[in-house]
Short mmCIF file of C-alpha atoms and ligand atoms in Angstrom, two decimals:
data_model
loop_
_atom_site.label_atom_id
_atom_site.label_comp_id
_atom_site.label_asym_id
_atom_site.label_seq_id
_atom_site.Cartn_x
_atom_site.Cartn_y
_atom_site.Cartn_z
CA MET A 1 36.72 -30.98 23.00
CA ILE A 2 40.88 -31.23 24.19
CA LYS A 3 40.75 -34.10 26.59
CA PRO A 4 42.71 -33.55 29.66
CA VAL A 5 46.26 -35.52 30.01
CA LYS A 6 45.79 -37.40 33.32
CA LYS A 7 47.95 -40.68 32.73
CA ILE A 8 52.31 -41.24 32.05
CA VAL A 9 53.59 -44.58 30.86
CA LEU A 10 57.53 -44.63 31.90
CA PRO A 11 59.44 -46.79 30.35
CA VAL A 12 61.61 -48.57 32.94
CA ALA A 13 62.90 -51.94 31.17
CA GLY A 14 65.88 -50.79 29.49
CA LEU A 15 69.21 -52.76 30.47
CA GLY A 16 71.10 -50.26 31.09
CA THR A 17 74.45 -51.40 29.22
CA ARG A 18 75.91 -47.98 28.81
CA PHE A 19 76.60 -48.10 32.78
CA LEU A 20 77.72 -51.43 33.34
CA PRO A 21 78.76 -52.05 35.88
CA ALA A 22 76.93 -50.24 38.15
CA THR A 23 73.65 -51.50 36.76
CA LYS A 24 73.89 -55.36 36.72
CA ALA A 25 72.01 -55.84 39.82
CA ILE A 26 70.37 -52.05 39.87
CA PRO A 27 68.17 -50.65 37.38
CA LYS A 28 69.18 -47.75 35.86
CA GLU A 29 66.09 -45.84 36.39
CA MET A 30 67.60 -46.05 40.54
CA LEU A 31 70.84 -44.60 39.52
CA PRO A 32 70.80 -41.19 42.17
CA VAL A 33 71.69 -37.85 40.83
CA LEU A 34 72.42 -36.41 44.15
CA ASP A 35 70.04 -38.05 46.29
CA LYS A 36 67.07 -38.90 44.53
CA PRO A 37 67.24 -41.64 41.73
CA LEU A 38 66.18 -40.99 38.03
CA ILE A 39 62.71 -42.67 38.73
CA GLN A 40 61.66 -40.11 41.54
CA TYR A 41 62.59 -37.00 39.26
CA ALA A 42 60.16 -38.38 36.57
CA VAL A 43 57.45 -39.16 39.00
CA GLU A 44 57.70 -35.76 40.58
CA GLU A 45 57.83 -33.66 37.19
CA ALA A 46 54.52 -35.72 36.18
CA LEU A 47 52.56 -34.89 39.52
CA GLU A 48 53.86 -31.20 39.29
CA ALA A 49 52.11 -31.31 35.49
CA GLY A 50 49.12 -32.70 36.95
CA ILE A 51 49.37 -36.23 36.33
CA GLU A 52 47.17 -38.98 38.61
CA GLU A 53 47.57 -41.98 36.83
CA ILE A 54 51.71 -43.59 36.58
CA ILE A 55 52.17 -46.73 34.62
CA LEU A 56 55.94 -48.47 34.85
CA VAL A 57 56.78 -50.65 32.09
CA THR A 58 59.36 -52.64 33.80
CA GLY A 59 60.88 -56.04 33.10
CA ARG A 60 62.98 -58.58 34.87
CA ASN A 61 65.19 -57.42 37.79
CA LYS A 62 63.40 -54.11 38.37
CA GLN A 63 61.01 -55.19 41.37
CA VAL A 64 63.16 -52.85 43.40
CA MET A 65 61.25 -49.58 41.74
CA GLU A 66 58.24 -50.85 43.38
CA ASP A 67 60.01 -51.08 46.87
CA HIS A 68 60.62 -47.36 46.39
CA PHE A 69 56.71 -46.44 45.90
CA ASP A 70 56.09 -48.32 49.06
CA HIS A 71 56.73 -48.25 52.90
CA ALA A 72 59.72 -49.76 53.86
CA TYR A 73 58.39 -50.41 57.35
CA GLU A 74 61.52 -51.56 59.47
CA LEU A 75 63.34 -48.29 57.91
CA GLU A 76 60.24 -46.02 59.59
CA ARG A 77 60.55 -47.82 62.78
CA ILE A 78 63.36 -47.37 63.19
CA LEU A 79 64.01 -43.73 62.20
CA GLN A 80 60.90 -42.84 64.32
CA GLU A 81 62.29 -44.98 67.48
CA LYS A 82 65.17 -42.61 66.90
CA GLY A 83 63.73 -39.42 66.28
CA LYS A 84 65.18 -38.71 63.07
CA GLU A 85 62.02 -36.81 61.93
CA GLU A 86 63.78 -35.42 58.75
CA ALA A 87 65.20 -39.19 57.14
CA LEU A 88 61.45 -40.09 58.18
CA GLU A 89 59.56 -37.82 56.11
CA LEU A 90 62.11 -38.45 52.97
CA SER A 91 61.86 -42.08 53.52
CA ARG A 92 58.29 -41.34 53.01
CA SER A 93 58.50 -38.53 50.25
CA MET A 94 56.97 -41.23 47.39
CA LEU A 95 53.88 -42.83 49.10
CA LEU A 96 50.93 -42.16 46.40
CA GLU A 97 47.68 -43.27 46.90
CA GLU A 98 47.61 -46.79 46.48
CA GLY A 99 46.28 -47.64 42.79
CA ARG A 100 47.69 -44.75 41.11
CA ILE A 101 51.14 -46.44 40.25
CA THR A 102 51.03 -49.72 38.58
CA TYR A 103 52.90 -51.79 36.70
CA VAL A 104 53.01 -53.75 33.78
CA ARG A 105 55.71 -56.33 32.73
CA GLN A 106 57.62 -56.55 29.11
CA MET A 107 58.95 -59.82 29.02
CA ARG A 108 61.45 -59.50 26.29
CA PRO A 109 63.42 -55.88 25.10
CA ARG A 110 61.59 -55.22 22.00
CA GLY A 111 62.28 -51.58 21.71
CA LEU A 112 60.84 -48.50 23.28
CA GLY A 113 57.67 -48.50 20.87
CA HIS A 114 56.81 -52.14 22.10
CA ALA A 115 57.66 -50.65 25.76
CA ILE A 116 54.90 -48.26 25.06
CA TRP A 117 52.40 -50.91 23.74
CA CYS A 118 52.61 -53.13 26.77
CA ALA A 119 50.45 -50.10 28.46
CA ARG A 120 47.66 -50.06 25.81
CA SER A 121 45.18 -51.32 28.38
CA PHE A 122 46.32 -48.51 30.87
CA VAL A 123 46.09 -46.04 27.94
CA ASN A 124 42.91 -47.21 26.90
CA ASP A 125 41.14 -44.19 24.89
CA SER A 126 42.91 -41.41 27.12
CA PRO A 127 45.74 -39.18 25.86
CA PHE A 128 48.86 -39.84 27.69
CA ALA A 129 52.01 -38.31 28.83
CA VAL A 130 55.80 -40.54 28.14
CA ALA A 131 58.96 -39.63 29.74
CA LEU A 132 61.97 -41.43 29.32
CA PRO A 133 63.48 -41.42 32.89
CA ASP A 134 67.13 -41.06 32.22
CA ASP A 135 66.83 -38.27 30.23
CA LEU A 136 66.56 -36.13 33.25
CA ILE A 137 65.55 -32.37 32.31
CA LYS A 138 65.93 -29.38 34.75
CA GLY A 139 62.76 -27.15 34.00
CA LYS A 140 60.79 -24.43 36.03
CA PRO A 141 57.99 -25.21 35.40
CA GLY A 142 59.21 -28.51 34.52
CA VAL A 143 58.93 -30.00 30.75
CA LEU A 144 55.81 -31.97 31.17
CA LYS A 145 53.89 -28.93 32.55
CA GLN A 146 55.07 -26.81 29.45
CA MET A 147 53.99 -29.60 27.42
CA ILE A 148 50.47 -29.97 28.72
CA GLN A 149 49.67 -26.71 28.73
CA ALA A 150 50.64 -26.30 24.87
CA TYR A 151 48.88 -29.45 24.84
CA ASN A 152 45.63 -27.62 26.24
CA GLU A 153 45.80 -24.84 23.57
CA VAL A 154 46.36 -27.16 20.28
CA GLY A 155 45.40 -31.12 21.49
CA GLY A 156 46.73 -33.36 19.33
CA ASN A 157 50.04 -34.86 19.75
CA ILE A 158 53.16 -33.10 21.29
CA ILE A 159 57.27 -34.00 21.49
CA ALA A 160 59.80 -32.22 23.34
CA THR A 161 62.82 -31.23 21.03
CA MET A 162 66.08 -29.36 20.73
CA ASP A 163 68.56 -28.50 18.25
CA VAL A 164 71.66 -30.65 18.23
CA ALA A 165 74.87 -31.09 16.48
CA LYS A 166 74.56 -32.24 12.64
CA GLU A 167 76.77 -35.37 13.73
CA ASP A 168 74.47 -36.34 16.95
CA THR A 169 71.28 -36.92 14.80
CA SER A 170 71.87 -40.66 14.30
CA LYS A 171 71.65 -40.50 18.44
CA TYR A 172 67.78 -39.19 18.16
CA GLY A 173 64.46 -39.17 16.82
CA VAL A 174 64.65 -36.00 14.65
CA ILE A 175 61.73 -33.99 13.07
CA THR A 176 60.53 -32.83 9.51
CA PRO A 177 60.19 -29.14 10.25
CA GLY A 178 56.92 -26.93 9.55
CA GLU A 179 55.43 -23.76 10.29
CA SER A 180 56.63 -22.23 13.75
CA SER A 181 54.82 -20.18 16.07
CA GLY A 182 56.17 -19.23 19.03
CA LYS A 183 57.63 -22.71 21.15
CA LEU A 184 55.52 -24.63 18.93
CA THR A 185 56.72 -26.01 15.26
CA GLU A 186 54.47 -28.28 13.27
CA VAL A 187 55.89 -31.76 12.91
CA LYS A 188 55.67 -33.06 8.89
CA GLY A 189 57.84 -36.07 9.34
CA LEU A 190 59.62 -37.65 12.20
CA VAL A 191 62.52 -40.54 11.50
CA GLU A 192 64.47 -42.00 14.39
CA LYS A 193 68.34 -41.92 14.43
CA PRO A 194 69.19 -40.92 10.80
CA HIS A 195 73.11 -41.05 9.26
CA PRO A 196 73.59 -36.82 9.52
CA GLU A 197 73.28 -37.15 5.98
CA ASP A 198 69.97 -37.84 5.60
CA ALA A 199 68.68 -36.00 8.86
CA PRO A 200 65.74 -33.95 7.99
CA SER A 201 66.77 -31.18 10.52
CA THR A 202 68.86 -31.01 13.80
CA GLU A 203 65.53 -30.72 15.60
CA ALA A 204 65.75 -33.81 18.04
CA VAL A 205 63.44 -35.35 20.24
CA VAL A 206 64.42 -35.72 23.61
CA GLY A 207 62.41 -38.11 26.02
CA ARG A 208 58.93 -36.59 26.58
CA TYR A 209 55.49 -36.71 24.88
CA ILE A 210 51.84 -36.21 24.78
CA LEU A 211 50.34 -39.07 22.64
CA GLN A 212 46.65 -39.62 21.59
CA PRO A 213 45.78 -43.35 22.27
CA GLU A 214 45.80 -44.47 18.34
CA VAL A 215 49.61 -44.16 18.12
CA MET A 216 48.36 -48.33 20.00
CA GLU A 217 46.81 -48.82 16.94
CA HIS A 218 50.43 -48.61 14.83
CA LEU A 219 52.60 -49.98 17.31
CA ALA A 220 50.45 -53.46 17.22
CA ALA A 221 51.51 -53.95 13.82
CA LYS A 222 54.97 -54.39 15.33
CA GLU A 223 57.51 -53.23 12.45
CA ILE A 224 60.59 -53.45 13.27
CA GLY A 225 62.51 -50.18 12.78
CA ALA A 226 66.22 -48.58 13.52
CA GLY A 227 68.36 -51.15 15.47
CA GLY A 228 66.50 -53.88 14.66
CA GLU A 229 63.40 -52.83 17.50
CA ILE A 230 60.10 -51.37 17.34
CA GLN A 231 60.33 -47.99 17.65
CA LEU A 232 58.28 -45.16 19.16
CA THR A 233 59.01 -42.67 16.45
CA ASP A 234 57.99 -44.95 13.43
CA ALA A 235 54.36 -45.42 15.05
CA LEU A 236 54.06 -41.09 15.40
CA ASP A 237 54.87 -40.48 12.04
CA LYS A 238 52.24 -42.34 10.80
CA LEU A 239 49.83 -40.09 13.34
CA ILE A 240 51.16 -37.37 11.14
CA GLY A 241 48.32 -35.99 8.66
CA ASN A 242 45.46 -37.84 10.66
CA GLN A 243 46.12 -35.28 14.25
CA PRO A 244 47.71 -32.00 14.79
CA PHE A 245 51.53 -33.05 15.64
CA HIS A 246 53.89 -30.59 17.40
CA ALA A 247 57.00 -30.33 18.46
CA LEU A 248 57.64 -27.52 21.56
CA ASN A 249 61.35 -26.34 22.18
CA PHE A 250 61.06 -26.37 25.70
CA GLU A 251 62.98 -24.03 28.52
CA GLY A 252 64.92 -26.26 30.50
CA LYS A 253 68.40 -28.27 30.44
CA ARG A 254 68.66 -32.00 29.59
CA PHE A 255 70.99 -34.64 30.80
CA ASP A 256 71.41 -37.56 29.29
CA CYS A 257 71.73 -39.81 32.74
CA GLY A 258 72.24 -42.92 30.64
CA SER A 259 75.51 -41.83 29.94
CA LYS A 260 78.07 -40.86 32.10
CA ILE A 261 79.01 -37.75 31.22
CA GLY A 262 75.32 -36.96 30.84
CA TRP A 263 74.99 -38.18 34.62
CA LEU A 264 78.09 -36.40 36.34
CA MET A 265 76.93 -33.26 34.53
CA ALA A 266 73.34 -33.49 36.10
CA ASN A 267 74.91 -34.20 39.58
CA LEU A 268 76.87 -30.87 39.52
CA SER A 269 73.87 -29.54 38.24
CA MET A 270 71.89 -30.03 40.87
CA ALA A 271 74.85 -29.67 43.59
CA GLY A 272 75.06 -26.49 42.07
CA ASP A 273 71.46 -25.37 43.20
CA ASP A 274 72.53 -26.63 46.52
CA PRO A 275 73.99 -23.38 48.27
CA ILE A 276 76.10 -25.32 50.65
CA LEU A 277 76.99 -28.12 48.42
CA ALA A 278 77.94 -25.65 46.09
CA SER A 279 80.29 -23.91 48.57
CA GLN A 280 81.39 -27.11 49.25
CA MET A 281 82.20 -28.11 45.54
CA ARG A 282 84.01 -24.54 45.05
CA GLN A 283 86.49 -25.23 48.00
CA LEU A 284 87.52 -28.68 46.62
CA ILE A 285 87.93 -27.01 43.07
CA THR A 286 90.15 -24.50 44.36
CA PHE A 287 91.90 -26.60 46.91
CA GLN A 288 93.25 -29.18 43.72
C1 G1P B 316 64.91 -42.82 22.36
C2 G1P B 316 63.52 -42.45 21.38
C3 G1P B 316 64.59 -41.33 20.43
C4 G1P B 316 64.59 -40.11 21.28
C5 G1P B 316 65.78 -40.28 22.31
C6 G1P B 316 65.81 -39.57 23.11
O1 G1P B 316 65.98 -43.44 22.04
O2 G1P B 316 63.91 -43.66 20.19
O3 G1P B 316 63.44 -41.22 19.29
O4 G1P B 316 65.57 -38.99 20.45
O5 G1P B 316 65.00 -41.33 23.13
O6 G1P B 316 66.62 -39.42 24.70
P1 G1P B 316 67.11 -44.04 22.93
O7 G1P B 316 68.00 -43.41 23.59
O8 G1P B 316 66.27 -44.70 23.86
O9 G1P B 316 68.08 -45.17 22.01
#
């Protein structure tokens, strides 16, 4: 019996140091790509995949994200008075039923693995998804939906991966690949941010995971890994051999919105999908 995936953990406690000073008072997950903050893209992708319950692992100075998923009464009243129906609808676009979004605080930045472990009571004994909101992935359907479709066939753990340049392996979790069948590859090992010479392959983990709750037992050991942090990758490596573990070579384009160039490309790519903006952009480029 494959248990359905209905929960997602969104770690959003990171400091966003690569985007200072923009992220001094604003969480990096609230940086907009066009007109929506990064966190909204992640939540929309989760809802599209059939996820019902969402937990944000937050930190200090992240409260504004709770406001984003709540009513803004004053704004709504003014928009209503002015008859701005479209704007009103947009301001209400992320109002989920109470209880579907919850929050837990990670008190110190101790790494992605530690952030996920902070959500252990929410996960309990269910399989769950994880999405890192600064990895914005354009896909049709969204990557989480692609992963859940694959999960419903093979079960176990699934990570989204893509091929990267050899010199970039030290930025990612990297897999030791086993047998492949279609878009799925068996994962035989996982290592966090290996030096290019030591990397087992160039197949890198991007920020989307479907995981079994047993990962929490390994995270509870709080072993320190790459960069002096508690790494999710290390705990995942320990599941291999005990549970099915696959990498999905997803269809879509990933933008690392924690970096300036990734964020800029994401904006250009999203604008390119809007016929009016695309034509305005073309005119600007031609006239320069
Ligand atoms: C995290 C993960 C890493 C993964 C990456 C994808 O690293 O630890 O395994 O490849 O996200 O974006 P971070 O970018 O947070 O250092």
